[in-house]
Protein backbone atom coordinates (compact mmCIF):
# COMPACT_ATOMS: atom_id res chain seq x y z
CA UNK A 1 0.00 0.00 0.00
CA UNK A 2 1.15 3.51 -0.74
CA UNK A 3 1.68 5.65 2.33
CA UNK A 4 1.53 9.41 1.92
CA UNK A 5 4.15 11.22 3.91
CA UNK A 6 4.96 14.92 3.88
CA UNK A 7 8.07 16.21 2.14
CA UNK A 8 9.76 17.26 5.40
CA UNK A 9 9.53 13.74 6.78
CA UNK A 10 10.97 12.22 3.64
CA UNK A 11 13.78 14.72 3.81
CA UNK A 12 14.46 13.96 7.47
CA UNK A 13 14.77 10.20 6.89
CA UNK A 14 16.96 10.82 3.82
CA UNK A 15 18.98 13.42 5.73
CA UNK A 16 20.07 10.92 8.40
CA UNK A 17 21.19 8.47 5.73
CA UNK A 18 22.85 10.91 3.30
CA UNK A 19 24.81 12.60 6.11
CA UNK A 20 26.02 9.25 7.47
CA UNK A 21 24.07 9.79 10.70
CA UNK A 22 22.35 6.40 11.00
CA UNK A 23 23.83 4.05 13.60
CA UNK A 24 22.71 0.59 14.70
CA UNK A 25 24.51 -0.16 17.94
CA UNK A 26 25.88 -3.67 18.42
CA UNK A 27 26.59 -3.05 22.13
CA UNK A 28 24.49 -4.58 24.88
CA UNK A 29 23.61 -1.24 26.44
CA UNK A 30 22.22 -1.72 29.95
CA UNK A 31 21.51 1.78 31.27
CA UNK A 32 20.30 5.11 29.94
CA UNK A 33 23.64 6.87 30.47
CA UNK A 34 25.38 4.33 28.27
CA UNK A 35 22.49 4.74 25.80
CA UNK A 36 23.12 8.49 25.64
CA UNK A 37 26.86 7.91 25.12
CA UNK A 38 26.13 5.41 22.35
CA UNK A 39 23.69 7.80 20.66
CA UNK A 40 26.35 10.53 20.54
CA UNK A 41 29.06 8.42 18.86
CA UNK A 42 28.47 9.55 15.27
CA UNK A 43 28.25 13.22 16.27
CA UNK A 44 31.58 12.91 18.12
CA UNK A 45 33.23 11.04 15.21
CA UNK A 46 32.05 13.72 12.77
CA UNK A 47 33.34 16.45 15.13
CA UNK A 48 29.88 18.00 15.49
CA UNK A 49 30.05 17.71 19.28
CA UNK A 50 32.84 17.31 21.83
CA UNK A 51 32.74 14.26 24.09
CA UNK A 52 32.06 16.64 26.99
CA UNK A 53 28.62 17.47 25.44
CA UNK A 54 27.58 13.88 26.23
CA UNK A 55 28.25 14.51 29.92
CA UNK A 56 26.29 17.79 29.68
CA UNK A 57 23.24 15.87 28.37
CA UNK A 58 23.56 13.27 31.17
CA UNK A 59 23.87 16.04 33.79
CA UNK A 60 20.72 17.76 32.43
CA UNK A 61 18.74 14.50 32.58
CA UNK A 62 19.91 13.87 36.16
CA UNK A 63 18.85 17.42 37.05
CA UNK A 64 15.54 17.70 35.16
CA UNK A 65 14.44 14.09 34.72
CA UNK A 66 13.94 12.20 31.46
CA UNK A 67 12.68 15.23 29.47
CA UNK A 68 14.25 13.70 26.37
CA UNK A 69 11.63 10.92 26.16
CA UNK A 70 9.27 12.34 23.53
CA UNK A 71 7.22 9.23 22.66
CA UNK A 72 7.13 5.57 23.70
CA UNK A 73 10.55 4.08 22.82
CA UNK A 74 11.82 7.42 21.49
CA UNK A 75 14.42 9.73 23.04
CA UNK A 76 15.64 13.07 21.72
CA UNK A 77 18.89 13.66 23.64
CA UNK A 78 20.06 17.27 23.78
CA UNK A 79 21.36 19.82 26.25
CA UNK A 80 21.32 23.60 26.00
CA UNK A 81 21.50 25.13 22.53
CA UNK A 82 24.07 27.55 23.99
CA UNK A 83 26.66 24.86 24.72
CA UNK A 84 30.32 25.51 23.91
CA UNK A 85 30.68 21.74 23.52
CA UNK A 86 28.69 21.84 20.25
CA UNK A 87 30.79 22.54 17.18
CA UNK A 88 28.10 22.22 14.48
CA UNK A 89 24.44 21.56 13.81
CA UNK A 90 23.17 18.05 13.11
CA UNK A 91 20.75 15.34 14.20
CA UNK A 92 21.72 11.68 14.32
CA UNK A 93 19.58 8.54 14.49
CA UNK A 94 20.69 5.62 16.68
CA UNK A 95 18.86 2.38 17.37
CA UNK A 96 19.97 0.38 20.39
CA UNK A 97 19.66 -3.42 20.46
CA UNK A 98 17.09 -3.15 23.24
CA UNK A 99 15.33 -0.34 25.11
CA UNK A 100 16.98 1.38 28.08
CA UNK A 101 14.99 2.50 31.10
CA UNK A 102 15.21 6.10 32.36
CA UNK A 103 14.34 5.24 35.97
CA UNK A 104 10.64 4.68 35.29
CA UNK A 105 9.12 1.70 33.40
CA UNK A 106 7.05 4.20 31.38
CA UNK A 107 10.19 6.12 30.38
CA UNK A 108 12.28 3.92 28.15
CA UNK A 109 13.77 4.33 24.70
CA UNK A 110 15.38 2.34 21.93
CA UNK A 111 15.33 4.95 19.15
CA UNK A 112 17.55 7.96 19.81
CA UNK A 113 17.44 11.15 17.73
CA UNK A 114 20.38 13.11 19.12
CA UNK A 115 20.40 16.88 18.56
CA UNK A 116 23.31 19.26 18.33
CA UNK A 117 22.84 22.87 17.30
CA UNK A 118 25.14 25.87 17.26
CA UNK A 119 22.27 28.32 17.83
CA UNK A 120 18.78 28.27 19.30
CA UNK A 121 17.04 28.92 15.95
CA UNK A 122 18.59 25.82 14.37
CA UNK A 123 17.91 23.89 17.59
CA UNK A 124 14.19 24.74 17.55
CA UNK A 125 13.90 24.01 13.82
CA UNK A 126 15.47 20.57 14.33
CA UNK A 127 13.14 19.80 17.25
CA UNK A 128 10.13 20.89 15.18
CA UNK A 129 11.15 18.80 12.13
CA UNK A 130 11.84 15.77 14.29
CA UNK A 131 8.56 16.16 16.17
CA UNK A 132 6.66 16.28 12.87
CA UNK A 133 8.41 13.11 11.73
CA UNK A 134 7.73 11.31 15.02
CA UNK A 135 4.06 12.32 15.23
CA UNK A 136 3.42 9.72 12.57
CA UNK A 137 3.19 6.52 14.62
CA UNK A 138 3.92 4.31 11.66
CA UNK A 139 7.33 5.98 11.29
CA UNK A 140 8.27 5.00 14.84
CA UNK A 141 6.83 1.49 14.33
CA UNK A 142 8.71 1.13 11.05
CA UNK A 143 12.00 2.25 12.61
CA UNK A 144 11.42 0.01 15.66
CA UNK A 145 11.15 -2.94 13.26
CA UNK A 146 14.53 -2.21 11.65
CA UNK A 147 17.67 -4.13 12.58
CA UNK A 148 20.25 -2.67 10.18
CA UNK A 149 21.12 0.14 7.77
CA UNK A 150 19.67 -2.04 4.99
CA UNK A 151 16.34 -2.17 6.85
CA UNK A 152 16.54 1.58 7.41
CA UNK A 153 17.01 2.16 3.68
CA UNK A 154 13.91 0.06 2.95
CA UNK A 155 11.88 2.20 5.37
CA UNK A 156 13.29 5.42 3.90
CA UNK A 157 12.45 4.29 0.35
CA UNK A 158 8.98 3.10 1.36
CA UNK A 159 8.15 6.55 2.70
CA UNK A 160 9.58 8.18 -0.42
CA UNK A 161 7.49 6.23 -2.93
XYZ file of N, CA and C in Angstrom:
483
model
N 0.838 -1.191 0.000
C 0.000 0.000 0.000
C 0.878 1.248 0.000
N 0.382 2.259 -0.650
C 1.149 3.507 -0.739
C 0.820 4.366 0.470
N 1.861 4.824 1.148
C 1.684 5.654 2.330
C 2.101 7.069 1.963
N 1.203 8.006 2.176
C 1.531 9.408 1.917
C 2.295 9.957 3.114
N 3.370 10.623 2.839
C 4.148 11.223 3.913
C 4.651 12.588 3.434
N 4.579 13.563 4.278
C 4.963 14.916 3.878
C 6.437 15.012 3.489
N 6.719 15.986 2.660
C 8.070 16.215 2.136
C 9.111 16.320 3.253
N 8.800 17.068 4.299
C 9.761 17.257 5.400
C 10.184 15.924 6.004
N 9.221 15.025 6.164
C 9.533 13.737 6.781
C 10.431 12.908 5.878
N 10.117 12.928 4.597
C 10.970 12.224 3.638
C 12.383 12.768 3.759
N 12.468 14.090 3.755
C 13.778 14.723 3.812
C 14.526 14.360 5.085
N 13.814 14.270 6.200
C 14.460 13.961 7.473
C 15.039 12.543 7.442
N 14.264 11.571 6.973
C 14.771 10.198 6.886
C 15.959 10.130 5.924
N 15.864 10.812 4.788
C 16.957 10.821 3.816
C 18.173 11.563 4.384
N 17.911 12.632 5.129
C 18.985 13.421 5.731
C 19.876 12.549 6.617
N 19.266 11.769 7.514
C 20.073 10.915 8.403
C 20.987 10.021 7.582
N 20.419 9.415 6.540
C 21.188 8.471 5.728
C 22.264 9.183 4.900
N 21.890 10.250 4.202
C 22.851 10.908 3.304
C 23.993 11.580 4.052
N 23.751 11.979 5.305
C 24.805 12.603 6.111
C 25.612 11.575 6.910
N 25.304 10.294 6.726
C 26.022 9.253 7.469
C 25.710 9.291 8.954
N 24.456 9.631 9.298
C 24.069 9.793 10.698
C 23.060 8.738 11.150
N 23.181 7.537 10.587
C 22.354 6.401 11.001
C 23.281 5.380 11.639
N 22.952 4.958 12.854
C 23.826 4.051 13.596
C 23.002 2.977 14.300
N 23.322 1.727 14.007
C 22.707 0.587 14.700
C 23.749 0.026 15.646
N 23.543 0.245 16.931
C 24.511 -0.165 17.939
C 24.526 -1.682 18.095
N 25.712 -2.229 18.182
C 25.883 -3.669 18.420
C 26.116 -3.954 19.904
N 26.306 -2.890 20.693
C 26.586 -3.054 22.126
C 25.344 -3.496 22.882
N 25.572 -4.246 23.943
C 24.490 -4.583 24.878
C 24.435 -3.450 25.893
N 23.694 -2.417 25.579
C 23.605 -1.244 26.443
C 22.619 -1.544 27.570
N 23.050 -1.326 28.812
C 22.221 -1.717 29.950
C 21.598 -0.552 30.710
N 22.123 0.662 30.552
C 21.507 1.781 31.267
C 21.412 3.009 30.369
N 20.587 3.944 30.786
C 20.303 5.112 29.940
C 21.536 5.981 29.691
N 22.441 6.052 30.664
C 23.639 6.874 30.466
C 24.503 6.310 29.341
N 24.636 4.993 29.344
C 25.381 4.330 28.266
C 24.638 4.510 26.938
N 23.310 4.493 26.994
C 22.492 4.735 25.802
C 22.743 6.118 25.214
N 22.827 7.117 26.084
C 23.124 8.493 25.640
C 24.511 8.528 24.993
N 25.489 7.917 25.667
C 26.862 7.912 25.117
C 26.894 7.256 23.733
N 26.183 6.143 23.611
C 26.133 5.411 22.350
C 25.476 6.275 21.261
N 24.423 6.994 21.634
C 23.689 7.803 20.661
C 24.490 9.018 20.186
N 25.528 9.366 20.899
C 26.352 10.530 20.544
C 27.575 10.158 19.702
N 27.829 8.873 19.519
C 29.064 8.422 18.862
C 29.297 9.047 17.483
N 28.289 9.018 16.623
C 28.471 9.554 15.270
C 28.746 11.054 15.295
N 28.052 11.762 16.185
C 28.246 13.219 16.269
C 29.654 13.556 16.768
N 30.201 12.719 17.646
C 31.581 12.912 18.122
C 32.554 12.598 16.981
N 32.347 11.438 16.315
C 33.233 11.040 15.209
C 33.273 12.094 14.106
N 32.127 12.716 13.836
C 32.049 13.721 12.771
C 32.419 15.113 13.264
N 32.901 15.185 14.513
C 33.344 16.448 15.128
C 32.253 17.521 15.137
N 31.008 17.075 15.363
C 29.876 18.003 15.493
C 29.705 18.378 16.965
N 30.060 17.433 17.843
C 30.052 17.715 19.283
C 31.357 17.224 19.893
N 31.714 17.813 21.039
C 32.841 17.314 21.830
C 32.295 16.229 22.757
N 33.154 15.331 23.184
C 32.741 14.257 24.094
C 32.132 14.830 25.376
N 32.562 16.017 25.767
C 32.056 16.638 26.987
C 30.567 17.003 26.873
N 30.054 17.173 25.636
C 28.624 17.468 25.442
C 27.773 16.299 25.936
N 28.287 15.079 25.778
C 27.582 13.883 26.232
C 27.335 13.987 27.742
N 28.374 14.386 28.466
C 28.247 14.515 29.921
C 27.291 15.650 30.292
N 27.243 16.696 29.466
C 26.287 17.790 29.681
C 24.852 17.270 29.573
N 24.590 16.442 28.557
C 23.245 15.867 28.371
C 22.877 15.024 29.599
N 23.811 14.153 30.017
C 23.560 13.270 31.166
C 23.276 14.093 32.429
N 24.062 15.153 32.626
C 23.874 16.035 33.787
C 22.478 16.683 33.754
N 22.042 17.137 32.571
C 20.716 17.757 32.428
C 19.608 16.757 32.763
N 19.759 15.519 32.311
C 18.740 14.495 32.582
C 18.694 14.189 34.081
N 19.871 14.110 34.707
C 19.912 13.870 36.158
C 19.237 15.022 36.901
N 19.406 16.242 36.394
C 18.849 17.417 37.052
C 17.345 17.577 36.797
N 16.919 17.383 35.558
C 15.541 17.705 35.161
C 14.660 16.485 34.890
N 15.225 15.289 35.023
C 14.443 14.086 34.724
C 14.501 13.750 33.237
N 13.824 12.678 32.844
C 13.938 12.201 31.456
C 13.100 13.015 30.455
N 13.386 14.330 30.392
C 12.680 15.233 29.471
C 12.909 14.867 28.010
N 13.915 14.050 27.751
C 14.250 13.698 26.369
C 13.352 12.602 25.799
N 12.563 11.942 26.659
C 11.628 10.915 26.158
C 10.440 11.662 25.548
N 10.293 11.559 24.228
C 9.274 12.343 23.526
C 8.098 11.491 23.046
N 8.263 10.177 23.061
C 7.216 9.235 22.662
C 7.638 7.875 23.197
N 6.711 6.906 23.261
C 7.126 5.574 23.700
C 8.277 5.044 22.829
N 9.349 4.614 23.477
C 10.546 4.079 22.816
C 11.397 5.106 22.088
N 11.084 6.389 22.245
C 11.816 7.420 21.495
C 12.410 8.472 22.430
N 13.728 8.688 22.283
C 14.423 9.734 23.035
C 15.021 10.745 22.065
N 15.047 11.994 22.511
C 15.644 13.071 21.719
C 16.704 13.752 22.594
N 17.865 13.087 22.767
C 18.894 13.659 23.641
C 19.402 15.008 23.137
N 19.479 15.963 24.058
C 20.058 17.274 23.784
C 20.269 17.988 25.111
N 21.170 18.941 25.095
C 21.357 19.819 26.252
C 21.050 21.227 25.747
N 21.583 22.210 26.379
C 21.322 23.595 25.999
C 21.816 23.895 24.586
N 21.067 24.731 23.885
C 21.496 25.128 22.534
C 22.666 26.118 22.606
N 22.982 26.567 23.805
C 24.066 27.550 23.990
C 25.394 26.883 24.370
N 25.483 25.573 24.237
C 26.664 24.859 24.719
C 27.914 25.116 23.879
N 29.022 25.356 24.581
C 30.321 25.513 23.914
C 30.856 24.167 23.433
N 30.217 23.094 23.882
C 30.680 21.745 23.518
C 30.132 21.309 22.157
N 29.265 22.134 21.568
C 28.691 21.842 20.253
C 29.459 22.631 19.207
N 29.961 21.918 18.210
C 30.793 22.539 17.176
C 30.028 22.781 15.872
N 28.889 22.085 15.704
C 28.104 22.224 14.482
C 26.658 21.871 14.746
N 25.862 21.880 13.687
C 24.440 21.559 13.813
C 24.140 20.275 13.063
N 23.532 19.320 13.739
C 23.172 18.046 13.115
C 22.223 17.284 14.025
N 21.576 16.275 13.443
C 20.747 15.345 14.201
C 21.160 13.958 13.754
N 21.381 13.050 14.701
C 21.723 11.679 14.324
C 20.623 10.730 14.788
N 20.538 9.582 14.119
C 19.581 8.541 14.485
C 20.359 7.311 14.935
N 20.065 6.830 16.138
C 20.692 5.625 16.680
C 19.602 4.672 17.147
N 19.760 3.392 16.812
C 18.861 2.384 17.368
C 19.692 1.434 18.221
N 19.300 1.311 19.486
C 19.971 0.376 20.389
C 19.385 -1.019 20.175
N 20.136 -2.039 20.595
C 19.661 -3.423 20.459
C 18.397 -3.675 21.262
N 18.296 -3.023 22.421
C 17.095 -3.153 23.244
C 16.867 -1.837 23.987
N 15.631 -1.605 24.439
C 15.331 -0.337 25.113
C 16.093 -0.183 26.426
N 16.402 1.067 26.776
C 16.983 1.379 28.081
C 15.956 2.158 28.883
N 15.955 1.906 30.188
C 14.991 2.501 31.097
C 15.583 3.770 31.718
N 14.770 4.829 31.764
C 15.207 6.098 32.361
C 14.666 6.257 33.782
N 14.729 5.170 34.567
C 14.344 5.235 35.974
C 12.850 5.076 36.228
N 12.088 4.820 35.176
C 10.639 4.678 35.288
C 10.225 3.744 34.155
N 9.502 2.661 34.454
C 9.124 1.703 33.405
C 8.405 2.350 32.212
N 7.748 3.484 32.459
C 7.054 4.199 31.378
C 8.029 5.007 30.521
N 9.210 5.258 31.058
C 10.186 6.118 30.376
C 11.356 5.281 29.887
N 11.177 4.684 28.724
C 12.276 3.915 28.146
C 12.379 4.248 26.669
N 13.562 3.994 26.102
C 13.773 4.334 24.698
C 14.742 3.363 24.035
N 14.502 3.147 22.763
C 15.380 2.340 21.932
C 15.824 3.127 20.699
N 14.992 4.073 20.277
C 15.329 4.952 19.149
C 15.792 6.281 19.722
N 16.985 6.713 19.324
C 17.555 7.964 19.808
C 17.801 8.912 18.641
N 17.203 10.093 18.709
C 17.441 11.149 17.730
C 18.211 12.221 18.490
N 19.516 12.247 18.316
C 20.376 13.111 19.122
C 20.614 14.436 18.407
N 20.339 15.524 19.124
C 20.397 16.876 18.561
C 21.644 17.621 18.997
N 22.224 18.323 18.039
C 23.309 19.255 18.328
C 23.034 20.482 17.472
N 23.068 21.650 18.067
C 22.840 22.872 17.295
C 23.721 23.993 17.822
N 24.271 24.759 16.900
C 25.143 25.871 17.259
C 24.352 27.064 17.769
N 23.076 27.180 17.362
C 22.273 28.315 17.829
C 20.844 27.863 18.103
N 20.112 28.678 18.858
C 18.779 28.271 19.303
C 17.780 28.192 18.149
N 17.951 28.982 17.097
C 17.036 28.918 15.950
C 17.143 27.561 15.263
N 18.364 27.124 15.002
C 18.592 25.815 14.374
C 18.100 24.704 15.296
N 18.325 24.871 16.594
C 17.915 23.889 17.592
C 16.388 23.704 17.555
N 15.653 24.806 17.575
C 14.189 24.740 17.553
C 13.669 24.175 16.241
N 14.313 24.532 15.136
C 13.900 24.014 13.821
C 14.087 22.496 13.788
N 15.212 22.016 14.294
C 15.471 20.572 14.326
C 14.442 19.852 15.204
N 14.132 20.415 16.356
C 13.139 19.803 17.248
C 11.781 19.747 16.550
N 11.417 20.827 15.875
C 10.132 20.886 15.178
C 10.077 19.840 14.052
N 11.131 19.760 13.244
C 11.150 18.804 12.130
C 11.101 17.369 12.639
N 11.844 17.109 13.701
C 11.839 15.772 14.288
C 10.478 15.433 14.873
N 9.870 16.389 15.562
C 8.561 16.159 16.166
C 7.528 15.826 15.096
N 7.586 16.544 13.974
C 6.660 16.278 12.870
C 6.856 14.867 12.336
N 8.109 14.461 12.200
C 8.407 13.110 11.731
C 7.847 12.077 12.705
N 8.081 12.298 13.999
C 7.725 11.312 15.016
C 6.237 11.278 15.349
N 5.504 12.319 14.965
C 4.062 12.315 15.232
C 3.350 11.243 14.417
N 3.988 10.795 13.368
C 3.417 9.718 12.568
C 3.808 8.403 13.226
N 2.864 7.747 13.882
C 3.185 6.525 14.625
C 3.820 5.468 13.751
N 3.372 5.366 12.531
C 3.917 4.310 11.664
C 5.413 4.510 11.397
N 5.893 5.741 11.468
C 7.327 5.981 11.287
C 8.089 5.348 12.447
N 7.626 5.587 13.664
C 8.271 5.001 14.844
C 8.194 3.473 14.763
N 6.999 2.951 14.447
C 6.833 1.491 14.332
C 7.759 0.917 13.269
N 7.839 1.604 12.139
C 8.705 1.132 11.048
C 10.163 1.120 11.485
N 10.609 2.191 12.147
C 12.001 2.255 12.610
C 12.258 1.245 13.729
N 11.266 1.013 14.590
C 11.416 0.014 15.655
C 11.622 -1.382 15.058
N 11.051 -1.623 13.897
C 11.146 -2.944 13.261
C 12.465 -3.144 12.518
N 13.265 -2.090 12.383
C 14.528 -2.214 11.646
C 15.620 -2.809 12.521
N 16.543 -3.510 11.869
C 17.668 -4.127 12.581
C 19.021 -3.696 12.003
N 18.992 -2.986 10.871
C 20.246 -2.667 10.175
C 20.052 -1.466 9.257
N 21.165 -0.955 8.744
C 21.119 0.141 7.772
C 20.302 -0.287 6.552
N 20.428 -1.541 6.142
C 19.674 -2.043 4.988
C 18.172 -1.924 5.255
N 17.752 -2.309 6.461
C 16.340 -2.170 6.846
C 15.936 -0.696 6.844
N 16.817 0.136 7.359
C 16.544 1.576 7.412
C 16.294 2.108 5.998
N 17.151 1.711 5.071
C 17.011 2.165 3.683
C 15.663 1.743 3.099
N 15.225 0.530 3.432
C 13.910 0.062 2.951
C 12.800 0.955 3.486
N 12.880 1.318 4.767
C 11.877 2.204 5.374
C 11.929 3.567 4.686
N 13.128 4.104 4.524
C 13.286 5.415 3.902
C 12.671 5.411 2.499
N 12.973 4.373 1.724
C 12.452 4.290 0.350
C 10.933 4.098 0.335
N 10.432 3.329 1.293
C 8.981 3.102 1.359
C 8.258 4.419 1.571
N 8.796 5.263 2.441
C 8.148 6.546 2.698
C 8.378 7.547 1.572
N 9.337 7.262 0.693
C 9.578 8.177 -0.424
C 8.719 7.843 -1.638
N 8.233 6.610 -1.714
C 7.495 6.228 -2.929
C 6.084 6.773 -2.931
